[in-house]
Tab-separated table of C-alpha atoms and ligand atoms in Angstrom:
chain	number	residue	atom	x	y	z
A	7	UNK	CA	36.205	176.919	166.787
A	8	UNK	CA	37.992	174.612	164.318
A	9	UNK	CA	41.080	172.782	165.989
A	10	UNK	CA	44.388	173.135	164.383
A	11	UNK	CA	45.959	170.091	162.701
A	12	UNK	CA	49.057	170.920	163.664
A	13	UNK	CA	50.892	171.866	166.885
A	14	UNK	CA	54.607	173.066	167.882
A	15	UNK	CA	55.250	170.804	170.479
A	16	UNK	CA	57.941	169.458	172.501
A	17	UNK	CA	60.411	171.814	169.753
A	18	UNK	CA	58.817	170.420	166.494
A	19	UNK	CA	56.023	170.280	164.321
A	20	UNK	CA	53.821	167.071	165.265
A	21	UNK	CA	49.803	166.518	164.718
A	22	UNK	CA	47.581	168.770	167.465
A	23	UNK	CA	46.081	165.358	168.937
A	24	UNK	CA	50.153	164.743	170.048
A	25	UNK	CA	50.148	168.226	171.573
A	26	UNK	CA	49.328	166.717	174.893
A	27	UNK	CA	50.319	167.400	178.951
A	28	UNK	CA	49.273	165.397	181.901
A	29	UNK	CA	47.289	166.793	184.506
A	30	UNK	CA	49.340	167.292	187.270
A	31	UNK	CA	51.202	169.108	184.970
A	32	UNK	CA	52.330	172.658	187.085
A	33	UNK	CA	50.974	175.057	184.780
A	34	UNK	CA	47.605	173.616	184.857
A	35	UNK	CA	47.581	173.486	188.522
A	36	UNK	CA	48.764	177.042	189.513
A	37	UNK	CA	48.656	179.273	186.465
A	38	UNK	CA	52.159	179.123	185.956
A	39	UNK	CA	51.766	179.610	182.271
A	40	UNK	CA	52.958	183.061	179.572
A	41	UNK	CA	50.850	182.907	176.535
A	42	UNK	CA	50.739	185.531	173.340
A	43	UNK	CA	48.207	186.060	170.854
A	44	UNK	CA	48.534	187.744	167.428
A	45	UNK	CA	46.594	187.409	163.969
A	46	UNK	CA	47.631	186.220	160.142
A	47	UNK	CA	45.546	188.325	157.745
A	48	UNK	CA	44.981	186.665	154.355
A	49	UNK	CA	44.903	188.498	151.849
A	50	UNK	CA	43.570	187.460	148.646
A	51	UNK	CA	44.728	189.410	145.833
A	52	UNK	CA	47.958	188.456	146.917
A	53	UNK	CA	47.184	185.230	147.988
A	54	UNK	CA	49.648	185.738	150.902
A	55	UNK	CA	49.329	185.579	154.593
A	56	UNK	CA	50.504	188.001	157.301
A	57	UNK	CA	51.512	187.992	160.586
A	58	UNK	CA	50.712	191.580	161.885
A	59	UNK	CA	53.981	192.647	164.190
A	60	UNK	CA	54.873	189.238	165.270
A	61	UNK	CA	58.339	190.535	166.660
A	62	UNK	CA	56.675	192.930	168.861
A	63	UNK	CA	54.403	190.090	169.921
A	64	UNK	CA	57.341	187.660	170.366
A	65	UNK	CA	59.443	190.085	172.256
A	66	UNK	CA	56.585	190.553	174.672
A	67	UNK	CA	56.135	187.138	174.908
A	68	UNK	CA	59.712	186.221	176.216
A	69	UNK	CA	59.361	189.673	178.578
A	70	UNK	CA	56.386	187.843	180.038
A	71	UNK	CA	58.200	184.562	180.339
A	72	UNK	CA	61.243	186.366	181.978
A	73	UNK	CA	59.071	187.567	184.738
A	74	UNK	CA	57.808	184.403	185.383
A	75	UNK	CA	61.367	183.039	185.354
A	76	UNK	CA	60.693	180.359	182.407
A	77	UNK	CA	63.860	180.384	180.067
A	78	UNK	CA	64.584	179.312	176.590
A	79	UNK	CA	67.264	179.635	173.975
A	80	UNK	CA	65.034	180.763	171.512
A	81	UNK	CA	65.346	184.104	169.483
A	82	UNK	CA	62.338	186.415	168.807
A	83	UNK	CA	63.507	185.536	165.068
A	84	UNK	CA	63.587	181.705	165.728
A	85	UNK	CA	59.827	181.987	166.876
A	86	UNK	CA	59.344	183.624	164.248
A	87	UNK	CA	60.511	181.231	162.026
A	88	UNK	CA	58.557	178.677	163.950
A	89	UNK	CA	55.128	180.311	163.322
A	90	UNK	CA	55.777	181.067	159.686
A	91	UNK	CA	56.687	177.238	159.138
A	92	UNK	CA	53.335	175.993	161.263
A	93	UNK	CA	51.127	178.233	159.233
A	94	UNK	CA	52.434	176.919	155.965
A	95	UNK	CA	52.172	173.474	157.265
A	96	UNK	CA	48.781	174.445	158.018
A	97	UNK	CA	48.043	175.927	154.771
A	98	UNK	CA	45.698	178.414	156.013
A	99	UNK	CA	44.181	180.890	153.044
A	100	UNK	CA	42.105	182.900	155.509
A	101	UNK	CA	42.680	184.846	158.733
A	102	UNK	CA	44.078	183.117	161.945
A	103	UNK	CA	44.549	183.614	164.800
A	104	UNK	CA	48.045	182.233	166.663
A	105	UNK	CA	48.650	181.372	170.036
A	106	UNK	CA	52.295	180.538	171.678
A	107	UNK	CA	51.999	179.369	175.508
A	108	UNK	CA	55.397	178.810	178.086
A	109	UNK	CA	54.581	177.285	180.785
A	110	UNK	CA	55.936	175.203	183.627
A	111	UNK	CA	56.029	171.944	182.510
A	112	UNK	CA	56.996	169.503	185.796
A	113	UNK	CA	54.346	167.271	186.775
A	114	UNK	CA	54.625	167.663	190.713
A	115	UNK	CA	53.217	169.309	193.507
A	116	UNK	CA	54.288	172.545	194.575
A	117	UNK	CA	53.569	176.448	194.556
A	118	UNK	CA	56.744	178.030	193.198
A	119	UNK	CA	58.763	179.673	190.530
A	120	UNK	CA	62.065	178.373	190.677
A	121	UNK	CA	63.923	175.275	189.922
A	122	UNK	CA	61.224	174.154	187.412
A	123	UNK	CA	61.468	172.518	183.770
A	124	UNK	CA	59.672	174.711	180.542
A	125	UNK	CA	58.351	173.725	177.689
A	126	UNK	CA	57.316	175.662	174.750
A	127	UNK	CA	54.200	175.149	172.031
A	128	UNK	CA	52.364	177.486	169.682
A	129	UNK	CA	49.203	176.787	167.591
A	130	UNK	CA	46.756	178.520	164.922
A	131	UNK	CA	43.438	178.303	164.245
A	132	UNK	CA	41.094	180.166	161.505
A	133	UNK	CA	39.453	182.969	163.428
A	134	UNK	CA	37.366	186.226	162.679
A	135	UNK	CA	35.542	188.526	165.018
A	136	UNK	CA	36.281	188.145	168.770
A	137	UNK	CA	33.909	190.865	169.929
A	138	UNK	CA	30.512	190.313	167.977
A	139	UNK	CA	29.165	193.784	168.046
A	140	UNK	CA	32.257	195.646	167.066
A	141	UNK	CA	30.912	198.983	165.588
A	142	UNK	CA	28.248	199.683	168.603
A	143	UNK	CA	29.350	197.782	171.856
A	144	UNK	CA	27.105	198.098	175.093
A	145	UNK	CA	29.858	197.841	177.935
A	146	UNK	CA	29.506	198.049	181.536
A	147	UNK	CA	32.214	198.842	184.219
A	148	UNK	CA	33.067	195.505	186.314
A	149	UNK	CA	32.392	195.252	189.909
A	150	UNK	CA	35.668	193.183	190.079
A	151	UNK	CA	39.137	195.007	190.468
A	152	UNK	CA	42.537	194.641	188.314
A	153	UNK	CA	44.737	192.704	189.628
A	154	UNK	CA	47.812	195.084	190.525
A	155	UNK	CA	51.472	194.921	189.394
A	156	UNK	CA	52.252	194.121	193.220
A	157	UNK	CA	49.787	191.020	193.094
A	158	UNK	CA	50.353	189.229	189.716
A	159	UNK	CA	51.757	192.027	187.247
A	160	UNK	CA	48.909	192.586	184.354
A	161	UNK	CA	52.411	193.784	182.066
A	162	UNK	CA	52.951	190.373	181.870
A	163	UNK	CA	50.710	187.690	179.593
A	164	UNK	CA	50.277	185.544	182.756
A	165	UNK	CA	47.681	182.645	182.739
A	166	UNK	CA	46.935	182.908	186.667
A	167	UNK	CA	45.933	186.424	185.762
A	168	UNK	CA	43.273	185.624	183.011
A	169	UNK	CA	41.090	184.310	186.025
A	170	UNK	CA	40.699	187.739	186.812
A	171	UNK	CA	40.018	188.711	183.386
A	172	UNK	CA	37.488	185.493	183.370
A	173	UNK	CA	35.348	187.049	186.236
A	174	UNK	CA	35.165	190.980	184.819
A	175	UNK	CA	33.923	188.722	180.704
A	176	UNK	CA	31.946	186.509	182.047
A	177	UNK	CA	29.540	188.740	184.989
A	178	UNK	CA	29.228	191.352	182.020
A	179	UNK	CA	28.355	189.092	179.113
A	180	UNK	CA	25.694	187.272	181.062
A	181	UNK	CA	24.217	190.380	182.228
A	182	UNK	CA	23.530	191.005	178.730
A	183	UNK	CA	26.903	193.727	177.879
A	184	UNK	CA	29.303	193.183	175.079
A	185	UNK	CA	32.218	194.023	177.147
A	186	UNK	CA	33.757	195.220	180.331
A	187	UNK	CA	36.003	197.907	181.705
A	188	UNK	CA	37.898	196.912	184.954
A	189	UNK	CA	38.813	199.657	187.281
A	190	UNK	CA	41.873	199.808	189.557
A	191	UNK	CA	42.100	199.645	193.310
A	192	UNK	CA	42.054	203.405	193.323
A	193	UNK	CA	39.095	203.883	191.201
A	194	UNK	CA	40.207	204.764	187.850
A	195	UNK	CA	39.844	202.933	184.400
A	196	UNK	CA	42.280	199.893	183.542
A	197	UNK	CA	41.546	198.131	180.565
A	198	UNK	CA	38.461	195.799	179.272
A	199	UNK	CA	38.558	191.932	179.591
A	200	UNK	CA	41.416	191.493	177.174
A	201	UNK	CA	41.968	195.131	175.476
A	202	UNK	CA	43.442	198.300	175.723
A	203	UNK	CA	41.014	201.412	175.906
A	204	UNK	CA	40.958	204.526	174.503
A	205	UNK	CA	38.263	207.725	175.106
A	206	UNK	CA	38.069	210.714	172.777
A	207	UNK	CA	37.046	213.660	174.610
A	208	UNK	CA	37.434	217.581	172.921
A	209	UNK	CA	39.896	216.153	169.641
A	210	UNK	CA	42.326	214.968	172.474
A	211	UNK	CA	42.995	210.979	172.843
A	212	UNK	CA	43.233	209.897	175.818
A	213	UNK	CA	44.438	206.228	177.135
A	214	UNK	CA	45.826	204.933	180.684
A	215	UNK	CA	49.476	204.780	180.995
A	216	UNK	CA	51.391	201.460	181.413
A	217	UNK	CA	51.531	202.413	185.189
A	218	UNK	CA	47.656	201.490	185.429
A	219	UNK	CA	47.902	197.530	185.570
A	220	UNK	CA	47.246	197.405	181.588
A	221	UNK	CA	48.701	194.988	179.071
A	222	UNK	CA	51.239	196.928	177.219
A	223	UNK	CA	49.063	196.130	173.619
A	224	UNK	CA	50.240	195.804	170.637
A	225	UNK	CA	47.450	197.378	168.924
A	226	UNK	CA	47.063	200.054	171.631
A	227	UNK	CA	51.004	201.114	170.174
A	228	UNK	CA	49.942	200.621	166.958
A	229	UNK	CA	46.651	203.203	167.634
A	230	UNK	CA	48.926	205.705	168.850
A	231	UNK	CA	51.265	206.062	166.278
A	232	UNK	CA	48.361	206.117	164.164
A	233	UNK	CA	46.511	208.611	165.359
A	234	UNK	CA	49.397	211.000	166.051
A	235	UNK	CA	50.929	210.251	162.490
A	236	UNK	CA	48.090	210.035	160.250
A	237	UNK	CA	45.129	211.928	161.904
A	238	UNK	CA	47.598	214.392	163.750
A	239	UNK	CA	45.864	214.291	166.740
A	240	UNK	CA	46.958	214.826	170.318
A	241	UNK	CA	47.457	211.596	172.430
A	242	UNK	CA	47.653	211.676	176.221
A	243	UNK	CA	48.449	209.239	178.297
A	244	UNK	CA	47.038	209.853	181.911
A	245	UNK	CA	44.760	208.384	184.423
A	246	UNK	CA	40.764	208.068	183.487
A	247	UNK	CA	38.104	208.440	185.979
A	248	UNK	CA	34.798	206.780	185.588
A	249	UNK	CA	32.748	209.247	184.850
A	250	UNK	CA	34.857	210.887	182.078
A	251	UNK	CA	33.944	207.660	179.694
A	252	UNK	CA	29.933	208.399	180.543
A	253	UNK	CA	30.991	211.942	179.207
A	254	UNK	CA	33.120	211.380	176.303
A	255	UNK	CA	33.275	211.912	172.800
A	256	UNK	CA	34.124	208.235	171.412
A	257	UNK	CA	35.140	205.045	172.876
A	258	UNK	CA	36.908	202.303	171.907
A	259	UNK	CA	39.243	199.144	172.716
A	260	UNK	CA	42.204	197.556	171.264
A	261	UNK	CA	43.347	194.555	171.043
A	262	UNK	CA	44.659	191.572	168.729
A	263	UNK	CA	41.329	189.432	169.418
A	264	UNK	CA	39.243	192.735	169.688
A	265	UNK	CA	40.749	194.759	166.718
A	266	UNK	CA	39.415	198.342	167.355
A	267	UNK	CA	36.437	197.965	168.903
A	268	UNK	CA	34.151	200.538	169.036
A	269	UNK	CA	32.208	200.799	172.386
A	270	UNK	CA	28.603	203.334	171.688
A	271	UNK	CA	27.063	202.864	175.128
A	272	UNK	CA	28.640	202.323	178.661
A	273	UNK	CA	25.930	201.097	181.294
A	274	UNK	CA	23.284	202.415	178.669
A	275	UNK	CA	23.935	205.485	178.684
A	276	UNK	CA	24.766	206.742	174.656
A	277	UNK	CA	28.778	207.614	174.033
A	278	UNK	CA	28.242	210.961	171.895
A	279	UNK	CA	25.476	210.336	169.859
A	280	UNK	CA	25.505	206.670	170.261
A	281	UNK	CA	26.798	205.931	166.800
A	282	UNK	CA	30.697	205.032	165.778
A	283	UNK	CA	32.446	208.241	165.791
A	284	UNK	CA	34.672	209.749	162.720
A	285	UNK	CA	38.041	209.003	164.820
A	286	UNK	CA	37.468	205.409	165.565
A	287	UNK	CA	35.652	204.950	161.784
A	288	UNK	CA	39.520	206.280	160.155
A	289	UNK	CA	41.382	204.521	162.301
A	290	UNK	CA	39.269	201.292	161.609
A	291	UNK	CA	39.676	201.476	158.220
A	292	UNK	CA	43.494	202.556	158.407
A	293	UNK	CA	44.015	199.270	160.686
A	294	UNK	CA	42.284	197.022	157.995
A	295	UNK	CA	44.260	197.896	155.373
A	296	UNK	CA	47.904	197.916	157.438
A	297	UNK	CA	47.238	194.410	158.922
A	298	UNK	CA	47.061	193.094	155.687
A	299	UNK	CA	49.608	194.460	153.379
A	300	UNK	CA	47.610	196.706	151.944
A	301	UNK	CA	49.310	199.836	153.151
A	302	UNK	CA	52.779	200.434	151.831
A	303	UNK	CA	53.593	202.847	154.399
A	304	UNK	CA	53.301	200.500	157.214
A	305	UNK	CA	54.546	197.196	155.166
A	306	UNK	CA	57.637	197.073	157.895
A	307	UNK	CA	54.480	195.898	160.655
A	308	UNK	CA	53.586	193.098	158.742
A	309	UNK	CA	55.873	189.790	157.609
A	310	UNK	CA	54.196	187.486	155.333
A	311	UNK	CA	53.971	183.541	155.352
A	312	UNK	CA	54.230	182.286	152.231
A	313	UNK	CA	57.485	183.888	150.783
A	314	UNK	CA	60.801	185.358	151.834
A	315	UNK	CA	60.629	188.053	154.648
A	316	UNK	CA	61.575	191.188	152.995
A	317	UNK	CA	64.473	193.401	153.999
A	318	UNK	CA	62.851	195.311	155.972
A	319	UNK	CA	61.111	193.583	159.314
A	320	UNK	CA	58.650	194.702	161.406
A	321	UNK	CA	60.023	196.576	164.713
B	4	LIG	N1	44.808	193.787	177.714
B	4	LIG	C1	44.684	192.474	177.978
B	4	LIG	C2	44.391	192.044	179.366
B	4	LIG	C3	44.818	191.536	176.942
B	4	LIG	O1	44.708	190.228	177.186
B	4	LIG	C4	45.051	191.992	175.611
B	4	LIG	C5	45.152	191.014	174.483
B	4	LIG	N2	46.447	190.546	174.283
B	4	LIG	C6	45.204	193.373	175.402
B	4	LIG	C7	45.069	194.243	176.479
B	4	LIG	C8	45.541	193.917	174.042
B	4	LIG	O2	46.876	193.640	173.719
B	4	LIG	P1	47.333	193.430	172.206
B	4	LIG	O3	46.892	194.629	171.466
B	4	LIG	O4	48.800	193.309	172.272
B	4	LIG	O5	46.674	192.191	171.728
């Protein structure tokens, strides 16, 4: 991965190499840390870049920060603002990826919430596919467990957290899988590593509620209002058991790194007929076009970089 030249850090723009914290620092130490992730998709006949929903990204940023009791003046405009002026700093004529992190900034000793300083910084970087195989992923299901709401709250971007996400990647991937699911404590189907899921079983869709220790994702909003708008098709939102994904129809995952994802074997045995199915092909292509301008319908997602934000902005 290329490093960015630039960094926001301590509230302006200065060189990434400045973009530096010492190692006692609290975050580092205990995970006290919020971080978002979205994508800038160039595109090229317009020589423009855009941020896909940053708003919604921002305002689930600061939601994040809030739990962890980290404070700042800043609007979800302002950080806006912010990103827009880093990626033209940056100059960036390709697709990026964009990553804003909170997190407890004291240097000192001691496990806590309270009474600590914040500090704020956001990078970019170029970036492309996150999951390799993306039209015919081999997942398995994780012998780890979600971490519940009551333990570190998975509605939250929370750095402590991503340890957990760290075990469920890394035991599948070296096993020789693309991906993981996670189950809760009760048995039933969370999310993957970092993305939403979704199973299409009898035309219905079907994807966990917010209740079952998920991310609330971006994408995974932006697939349902999809698929209910433009391929009229049912959505539910309920609990899923394990064996209903060996069963299904199609699979697939969301997310900003993961995209749509579409997921043709779960520990080896074939999802339908182990190809990418016609639901998750149309909603592929739909996404690719919205995410970068492309779709005038959905322009009010997507703000660009390199000129005045129209009137209307994304929700
Ligand atoms: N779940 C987890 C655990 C994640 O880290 C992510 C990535 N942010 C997602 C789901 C997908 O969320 P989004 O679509 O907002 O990127």
């Amino acid at each position: 991965m290329a490093l960015p030249k630039y960094a926001y850090f301590g509230g302006k723009i200065v060189p990434y190499s400045e973009a530096k914290v010492g190692v006692l620092t609290h975050a580092l130490n205990y995970g006290t840390a919020v971080f978002g992730g979205m994508r800038g998709y160039w595109n090229a006949d317009q020589e423009q870049l855009y941020l896909f929903r940053p708003n919604d990204h921002f305002r689930r940023f600061l939601e994040s920060a809030k739990l962890l009791l980290i404070e700042f003046d800043h609007t979800i405009e302002g950080l806006v603002e912010i990103t827009r002026e880093l990626l033209r700093k940056e100059g960036y004529q390709c697709n990026v990826y964009i990553r804003p992190l909170a997190y407890k900034s004291d240097e000192i000793i001691g496990v806590k919430l309270h009474d600590l300083h914040s500090a704020l910084s956001i990078v970019s970087f170029p970036f492309e596919r996150y999951v390799a195989n993306d039209t015919n992923a081999h997942v398995t299901f994780s012998s780890w467990r979600r971490v519940d709401d009551n333990m570190i709250p998975a509605r939250g971007k929370i750095s402590g957290a991503y340890a957990n996400s760290a075990f469920i990647k890394t035991d599948a991937t070296t096993a020789g899988f693309d991906e993981a699911l996670v189950l809760n404590e009760d048995g039933h189907v969370s999310e993957g590593s970092a993305m939403n899921i979704f199973m299409v079983r009898n035309g219905v869709v079907i994807t966990p509620p917010v209740t079952d220790n998920i991310l609330e994702g971006i994408t995974r909003r932006t697939v349902v209002e999809l698929a209910r708008e433009e391929l009229g098709l049912p959505i539910i939102e309920r609990k899923i058991d394990r064996t209903e994904v060996y069963l299904c129809d199609e699979f697939f995952m969301t997310g900003t790194a993961a995209q749509i994802t579409a997921v043709t074997r779960v520990d080896h045995r074939p999802i339908g007929n182990g190809e990418m199915g016609p639901i998750t092909t149309r909603l592929r292509q739909l996404f690719g076009e919205i995410v970068c301008g492309r779709n005038l319908k959905y322009l009010h997602w997507v703000v660009p970089v390199y000129k005045e934000i129209p009137e209307v902005v994304s929700n």
